[in-house]
Coordinates of C-alpha atoms in Angstrom, one line a residue:
M1 CA -19.4 -16.6 14.3
K2 CA -17.5 -18.3 11.5
K3 CA -13.7 -18.4 12.0
Y4 CA -11.2 -18.1 9.2
P5 CA -8.0 -20.2 9.7
L6 CA -4.7 -19.6 7.8
N7 CA -2.9 -22.9 8.7
G8 CA -2.3 -23.8 5.1
F9 CA -0.9 -20.3 4.3
Y10 CA 1.5 -20.4 7.3
N11 CA 2.7 -23.9 6.3
H12 CA 3.7 -22.7 2.8
L13 CA 4.8 -19.1 3.5
F14 CA 8.5 -19.7 4.1
D15 CA 8.8 -22.0 1.0
W16 CA 7.0 -19.3 -1.0
V17 CA 9.4 -16.7 0.3
E18 CA 12.4 -18.9 -0.5
S19 CA 11.2 -19.3 -4.1
F20 CA 12.1 -15.6 -4.7
K21 CA 15.7 -16.0 -3.3
T22 CA 18.2 -15.2 -6.0
D23 CA 21.3 -16.7 -4.2
D24 CA 22.7 -17.1 -0.7
G25 CA 23.2 -13.4 -0.3
D26 CA 21.6 -11.6 2.6
G27 CA 18.4 -10.0 1.5
K28 CA 18.7 -10.9 -2.1
F29 CA 15.1 -11.5 -3.4
S30 CA 13.6 -11.0 -6.9
L31 CA 10.4 -9.2 -7.6
I32 CA 9.3 -11.9 -10.1
R33 CA 10.1 -15.5 -9.3
E34 CA 11.5 -16.6 -12.7
K35 CA 13.7 -13.5 -13.1
K36 CA 16.1 -14.4 -10.2
K37 CA 17.6 -10.9 -10.2
P38 CA 17.9 -9.0 -6.9
S39 CA 15.3 -6.2 -6.6
L40 CA 14.4 -3.4 -4.2
Y41 CA 10.8 -4.4 -4.5
G42 CA 11.6 -8.0 -3.9
I43 CA 13.3 -7.4 -0.6
C44 CA 10.8 -4.8 0.5
D45 CA 7.9 -7.0 -0.3
I46 CA 9.4 -9.9 1.6
V47 CA 9.7 -7.7 4.6
F48 CA 6.0 -6.8 4.4
N49 CA 4.9 -10.4 3.6
L50 CA 6.6 -11.7 6.7
F51 CA 6.0 -8.7 9.0
I52 CA 2.2 -8.4 8.4
P53 CA 1.5 -12.0 9.5
N54 CA 3.9 -11.6 12.3
K55 CA 6.4 -14.2 11.0
I56 CA 9.5 -12.1 10.2
D57 CA 11.4 -13.1 13.4
N58 CA 10.5 -16.8 12.9
Y59 CA 11.9 -16.7 9.4
L60 CA 15.1 -15.0 10.4
N61 CA 15.7 -17.3 13.3
C62 CA 15.5 -20.4 11.0
H63 CA 17.5 -19.0 8.1
E64 CA 21.0 -18.3 9.2
N65 CA 22.0 -16.7 5.9
D66 CA 19.5 -13.9 6.4
T67 CA 19.8 -11.2 9.1
K68 CA 17.8 -8.1 9.9
K69 CA 21.1 -6.1 9.6
G70 CA 21.7 -7.6 6.1
W71 CA 18.2 -6.8 4.9
I72 CA 18.5 -3.2 6.1
E73 CA 21.8 -2.8 4.3
E74 CA 20.3 -4.3 1.1
I75 CA 17.5 -1.9 1.1
Q76 CA 19.7 1.1 1.9
S77 CA 22.0 0.1 -1.0
Y78 CA 19.3 1.2 -3.5
Q79 CA 19.3 4.9 -2.3
N80 CA 21.0 7.6 -4.3
P81 CA 23.1 9.6 -1.8
K82 CA 22.8 12.8 -3.9
T83 CA 19.0 13.0 -4.2
G84 CA 17.8 10.6 -1.5
W85 CA 15.6 8.7 -4.0
F86 CA 15.5 4.9 -4.0
K87 CA 15.5 3.2 -7.3
D88 CA 15.6 -0.4 -8.5
N89 CA 18.5 -1.7 -10.5
Y90 CA 16.2 -2.3 -13.4
F91 CA 12.9 -0.9 -14.5
N92 CA 10.2 -2.3 -12.4
Y93 CA 7.7 -4.1 -14.5
K94 CA 4.7 -2.3 -13.1
F95 CA 6.1 1.2 -12.6
R96 CA 7.8 2.0 -15.9
S97 CA 5.9 5.0 -17.1
P98 CA 7.0 8.5 -15.9
L99 CA 3.3 9.1 -15.0
T100 CA 3.4 6.4 -12.4
G101 CA 5.8 8.2 -10.0
Q102 CA 8.3 5.3 -10.0
W103 CA 10.8 7.0 -7.7
Q104 CA 8.2 8.2 -5.3
H105 CA 6.6 4.8 -5.0
A106 CA 9.9 3.0 -4.6
T107 CA 11.2 5.5 -2.1
A108 CA 8.1 5.5 0.0
F109 CA 8.0 1.7 -0.1
A110 CA 11.7 1.5 0.9
V111 CA 11.3 4.0 3.7
S112 CA 8.3 2.0 5.1
A113 CA 10.1 -1.3 4.9
L114 CA 13.1 0.2 6.8
K115 CA 10.7 1.6 9.4
L116 CA 9.3 -2.0 9.9
L117 CA 12.9 -3.2 10.4
G118 CA 13.6 -0.4 12.9
A119 CA 15.8 1.5 10.6
S120 CA 15.8 4.6 8.3
P121 CA 17.4 5.8 5.0
K122 CA 21.1 6.8 5.1
Y123 CA 20.7 10.1 3.2
R124 CA 18.3 13.0 3.4
F125 CA 15.8 13.9 0.7
Q126 CA 16.3 16.9 -1.5
F127 CA 12.8 17.2 -2.9
S128 CA 11.5 18.8 0.3
K129 CA 13.2 22.1 -0.5
K130 CA 10.7 22.7 -3.2
L131 CA 7.6 22.4 -1.0
D132 CA 8.1 25.0 1.7
T133 CA 5.2 27.4 1.0
R134 CA 1.4 26.9 0.6
K135 CA 1.6 28.2 -3.0
K136 CA 4.3 25.7 -3.9
V137 CA 2.4 22.8 -2.3
E138 CA -0.8 23.6 -4.1
K139 CA 0.9 24.1 -7.4
W140 CA 2.7 20.7 -6.9
L141 CA -0.5 18.9 -6.1
R142 CA -2.3 20.4 -9.0
K143 CA 0.3 19.7 -11.6
V144 CA 2.6 16.8 -10.5
P145 CA 0.4 13.9 -9.5
E146 CA -1.7 12.4 -12.3
W147 CA -5.5 12.9 -11.8
G148 CA -6.9 11.6 -15.0
L149 CA -6.6 8.3 -16.9
F150 CA -3.5 7.3 -14.9
F151 CA -4.9 8.5 -11.5
W152 CA -4.2 5.2 -9.8
P153 CA -0.5 4.8 -10.6
G154 CA 0.0 8.6 -10.9
S155 CA -1.2 9.1 -7.3
H156 CA 2.2 7.5 -6.3
R157 CA 3.6 11.0 -6.8
G158 CA 1.4 12.9 -4.4
G159 CA 0.8 10.1 -2.0
G160 CA 4.4 8.8 -2.1
I161 CA 5.8 12.2 -1.0
G162 CA 3.3 12.5 1.7
A163 CA 4.0 9.0 3.0
I164 CA 7.8 9.6 3.0
L165 CA 7.5 12.8 5.1
A166 CA 4.8 11.3 7.4
T167 CA 7.0 8.3 8.1
M168 CA 10.3 10.3 8.6
G169 CA 8.7 12.8 11.0
E170 CA 8.6 16.5 11.6
D171 CA 12.3 17.0 11.2
Y172 CA 11.9 16.2 7.5
Y173 CA 8.9 18.4 6.8
P174 CA 9.6 21.1 4.2
H175 CA 7.6 23.5 6.6
D176 CA 5.8 23.1 9.9
D177 CA 2.5 23.7 8.0
F178 CA 3.2 21.3 5.1
F179 CA 0.5 18.8 6.0
Q180 CA -2.1 21.5 6.8
W181 CA -1.6 22.8 3.2
Y182 CA -1.5 19.3 1.8
F183 CA -4.8 18.2 3.4
D184 CA -6.6 21.6 2.9
W185 CA -6.1 21.3 -0.9
L186 CA -7.1 17.6 -1.0
D187 CA -10.2 18.3 1.1
K188 CA -11.4 21.1 -1.3
K189 CA -10.9 18.9 -4.4
A190 CA -12.6 15.7 -3.2
D191 CA -15.9 15.0 -5.1
P192 CA -18.8 15.2 -2.6
K193 CA -20.9 12.9 -4.8
V194 CA -18.6 9.9 -4.7
G195 CA -15.9 10.7 -2.1
F196 CA -13.0 10.0 -4.4
W197 CA -11.1 12.6 -6.4
R198 CA -12.4 13.1 -10.0
L199 CA -10.3 15.9 -11.4
G200 CA -9.2 14.5 -14.8
W201 CA -10.7 15.4 -18.2
N202 CA -11.9 11.8 -18.4
H203 CA -14.0 12.2 -15.4
K204 CA -15.8 15.1 -17.1
L205 CA -16.7 12.7 -19.9
K206 CA -17.5 9.6 -17.9
K207 CA -19.6 9.7 -14.8
G208 CA -19.2 6.1 -13.8
L209 CA -16.8 4.8 -11.2
T210 CA -13.9 2.4 -11.8
K211 CA -11.3 0.7 -9.6
H212 CA -8.8 3.5 -10.6
E213 CA -10.6 6.1 -8.5
L214 CA -10.4 3.8 -5.5
G215 CA -6.8 2.8 -6.2
G216 CA -5.7 6.5 -6.6
A217 CA -7.6 7.8 -3.6
I218 CA -6.2 5.2 -1.2
H219 CA -2.7 6.6 -1.6
Y220 CA -3.9 9.7 0.1
Y221 CA -6.3 8.0 2.6
W222 CA -3.4 6.1 4.1
I223 CA -1.8 9.4 5.0
Y224 CA -5.1 11.0 6.2
E225 CA -5.4 8.2 8.7
F226 CA -1.8 8.1 9.7
M227 CA -1.8 11.9 10.4
G228 CA -5.2 11.8 12.2
R229 CA -7.1 13.8 9.5
P230 CA -10.7 12.7 8.8
I231 CA -11.2 11.3 5.3
P232 CA -13.5 13.6 3.4
F233 CA -17.1 12.5 2.6
P234 CA -16.8 9.1 4.3
K235 CA -20.3 8.0 3.6
R236 CA -19.9 8.5 -0.2
V237 CA -16.5 6.7 0.0
I238 CA -18.3 3.7 1.5
D239 CA -21.1 3.8 -1.1
S240 CA -18.6 4.0 -4.0
T241 CA -16.3 1.2 -2.6
L242 CA -19.2 -1.2 -2.1
K243 CA -20.5 -0.5 -5.6
L244 CA -17.2 -1.7 -7.1
Q245 CA -17.0 -5.2 -5.4
N246 CA -17.3 -8.1 -7.9
D247 CA -18.9 -11.5 -7.8
H248 CA -15.8 -13.1 -6.2
G249 CA -15.9 -10.6 -3.4
L250 CA -12.8 -8.8 -4.8
W251 CA -12.3 -5.5 -6.5
D252 CA -10.5 -6.8 -9.6
D253 CA -10.5 -10.2 -11.4
D254 CA -9.9 -13.3 -9.3
V255 CA -6.6 -12.9 -7.5
P256 CA -6.7 -10.9 -4.2
Y257 CA -4.1 -8.1 -4.3
C258 CA -3.5 -4.4 -3.5
I259 CA -6.9 -3.1 -4.7
D260 CA -8.6 -5.3 -2.1
L261 CA -6.5 -3.8 0.6
D262 CA -7.6 -0.4 -0.7
A263 CA -11.3 -1.4 -0.5
M264 CA -11.0 -2.8 3.0
F265 CA -9.1 0.2 4.3
A266 CA -11.6 2.6 2.7
L267 CA -14.6 0.7 4.1
L268 CA -13.3 0.1 7.6
R269 CA -11.6 3.5 8.2
C270 CA -14.6 5.4 6.9
Q271 CA -16.9 3.2 9.0
S272 CA -15.0 4.3 12.1
L273 CA -16.0 7.9 11.2
V274 CA -19.7 7.3 10.5
K275 CA -20.4 4.4 12.9
E276 CA -23.5 2.4 11.8
Y277 CA -23.8 3.7 8.3
R278 CA -24.4 0.7 6.0
R279 CA -22.8 -1.5 8.6
E280 CA -24.6 -4.6 7.4
D281 CA -23.5 -4.1 3.8
I282 CA -19.9 -3.6 4.9
D283 CA -20.0 -6.8 7.0
Q284 CA -21.4 -8.7 4.1
A285 CA -18.7 -7.3 1.8
I286 CA -16.0 -8.4 4.3
I287 CA -17.4 -11.9 4.6
K288 CA -17.7 -12.3 0.8
F289 CA -14.0 -11.2 0.5
L290 CA -12.9 -13.6 3.2
D291 CA -14.9 -16.5 1.9
Y292 CA -13.0 -16.3 -1.4
T293 CA -9.6 -15.1 -0.3
I294 CA -8.8 -17.3 2.7
P295 CA -9.2 -20.6 0.8
C296 CA -7.0 -19.2 -2.0
L297 CA -4.2 -18.3 0.4
N298 CA -4.4 -21.7 2.2
D299 CA -4.1 -23.5 -1.2
E300 CA -0.5 -24.2 -2.0
E301 CA -1.1 -24.4 -5.8
F302 CA -2.9 -21.1 -5.9
L303 CA -0.3 -19.4 -3.7
F304 CA 2.6 -20.5 -5.9
D305 CA 0.9 -20.3 -9.3
R306 CA -1.0 -17.0 -8.9
Y307 CA 1.4 -15.1 -6.8
V308 CA 4.5 -15.1 -9.1
S309 CA 5.2 -11.5 -8.1
T310 CA 6.1 -10.6 -4.5
H311 CA 4.0 -7.4 -4.6
K312 CA 0.5 -8.9 -5.1
L313 CA 0.7 -10.9 -1.9
T314 CA 1.7 -7.8 0.0
G315 CA -1.7 -6.2 -0.8
S316 CA -3.6 -9.3 -0.1
L317 CA -2.1 -9.7 3.4
G318 CA -2.6 -6.0 4.1
A319 CA -6.3 -6.5 3.4
I320 CA -6.5 -9.3 5.9
A321 CA -4.6 -7.2 8.4
E322 CA -7.1 -4.4 8.0
I323 CA -10.0 -6.8 8.8
Y324 CA -8.1 -8.3 11.7
K325 CA -7.5 -4.9 13.2
F326 CA -11.2 -4.1 13.4
I327 CA -12.8 -7.6 13.7
P328 CA -10.2 -10.0 15.2
E329 CA -12.9 -12.4 16.3
L330 CA -13.3 -13.5 12.7
F331 CA -9.9 -15.3 12.9
D332 CA -8.4 -18.2 14.8
P333 CA -6.9 -17.0 18.1
S334 CA -3.4 -18.1 16.9
I335 CA -3.5 -15.4 14.2
K336 CA -1.8 -12.2 15.1
F337 CA -1.7 -10.0 12.0
I338 CA -0.1 -6.5 12.1
Q339 CA -1.4 -3.6 10.1
S340 CA 1.8 -2.1 8.8
L341 CA -0.1 1.0 7.6
D342 CA -0.4 2.1 11.2
I343 CA 3.4 2.1 11.5
S344 CA 4.1 3.7 8.1
P345 CA 1.4 4.9 5.6
W346 CA 2.6 3.1 2.5
I347 CA 2.6 -0.3 0.9

C-alpha cells in the first residue's frame, strides 16, 4: 500500500505559523498574513493547525514567548461577558453577512479551540434561554438558520448553536430534551433523494447538487456524530458527495480547504453506517484527494503562497485527520494526526 509522508509540511509548519504572528505578544496571530492585526480566528486557527498534526506542545516548547495559558486568555478576551458571544475585533473577511451567523460561528470556533487547550469560556451564554421547549426549537430551526442560497454559511447559525451546547455539556442545555428535539426536526427535513437538506426556494427551482448543500449539511453532521445520532440517509449522502468531487480530487477549485474536510467526513462517517456500500468508489476518492493534497502541503511555495489565511489550512488538515482516523496505514508511522471533531464538533 502506498504511503503518504508529510515531512516537508512538518519542516515548514512552524515557519508558516510564525508568518501570522503580529508581534511578540502571547497568542497574537492574524487571520490574513499581510494584515498583521490580532484576530480571534487567527489564534483559534493556529490552535487547530498545531493540535491536529499533534505539534502544539512541540511549538510551545520551542517558543518561549507563547504559552498555553496566554493563548487561552487571548481567546477568552474576545468574549462578551453580557451575552457570552465571541466576536472578532474587526469584521471577519469571510463572515460579514448577517446571513452567515458570524457570532455563532466565531463562538463555536472559540469554544472548540478552548476545549482543545483544556479550557472553557469565562461567561455563560444567554441564548439558551430561548430554546427550552420543542416548539421554540422547531421554530428556531425553521426560521433562523439559512436554508436557501446561503445554506452553507447560513448553517453556522443552526450548527454553531448545536456545537456550542454539545461541547459545553448537559449543564448548558436549554432543556434535557434539546438535542432530541433538534435531531427529530432535522431528520424529518433531510431529503431522502440526496441525503442533504434542500429546503430553500432555490432548491425547488434547481434540482442539481452543489458544494453548498454539502458545506451546509456538514455543520449538522459534525453534531450528529459527536452526539451519537445516525446521519440520515447515509447511502444518499455518499452518492451525493462522490458526485461533487472534481478532477483534482477536491471539492472546490485547486486548493484543499474546509469543503474537502466536509467531503471526507461525510464519506467516512456514512461508510461506517452502511459498511461496504460503494467502498471501492470511496477508496478511490480518498486516494485521488491524497495524491493531489499531500504534495501540495509538502511544497513550501504552495504552503506559503496559497494559504495566506489561517482558516483554509485548518480544513485541509482536518480532512487528513479524518482519513488518518479510519485508514492510518496510508500514512508514515511517524504521523499521529488527531481528529479534533471527536473532541469538539466544530472547526
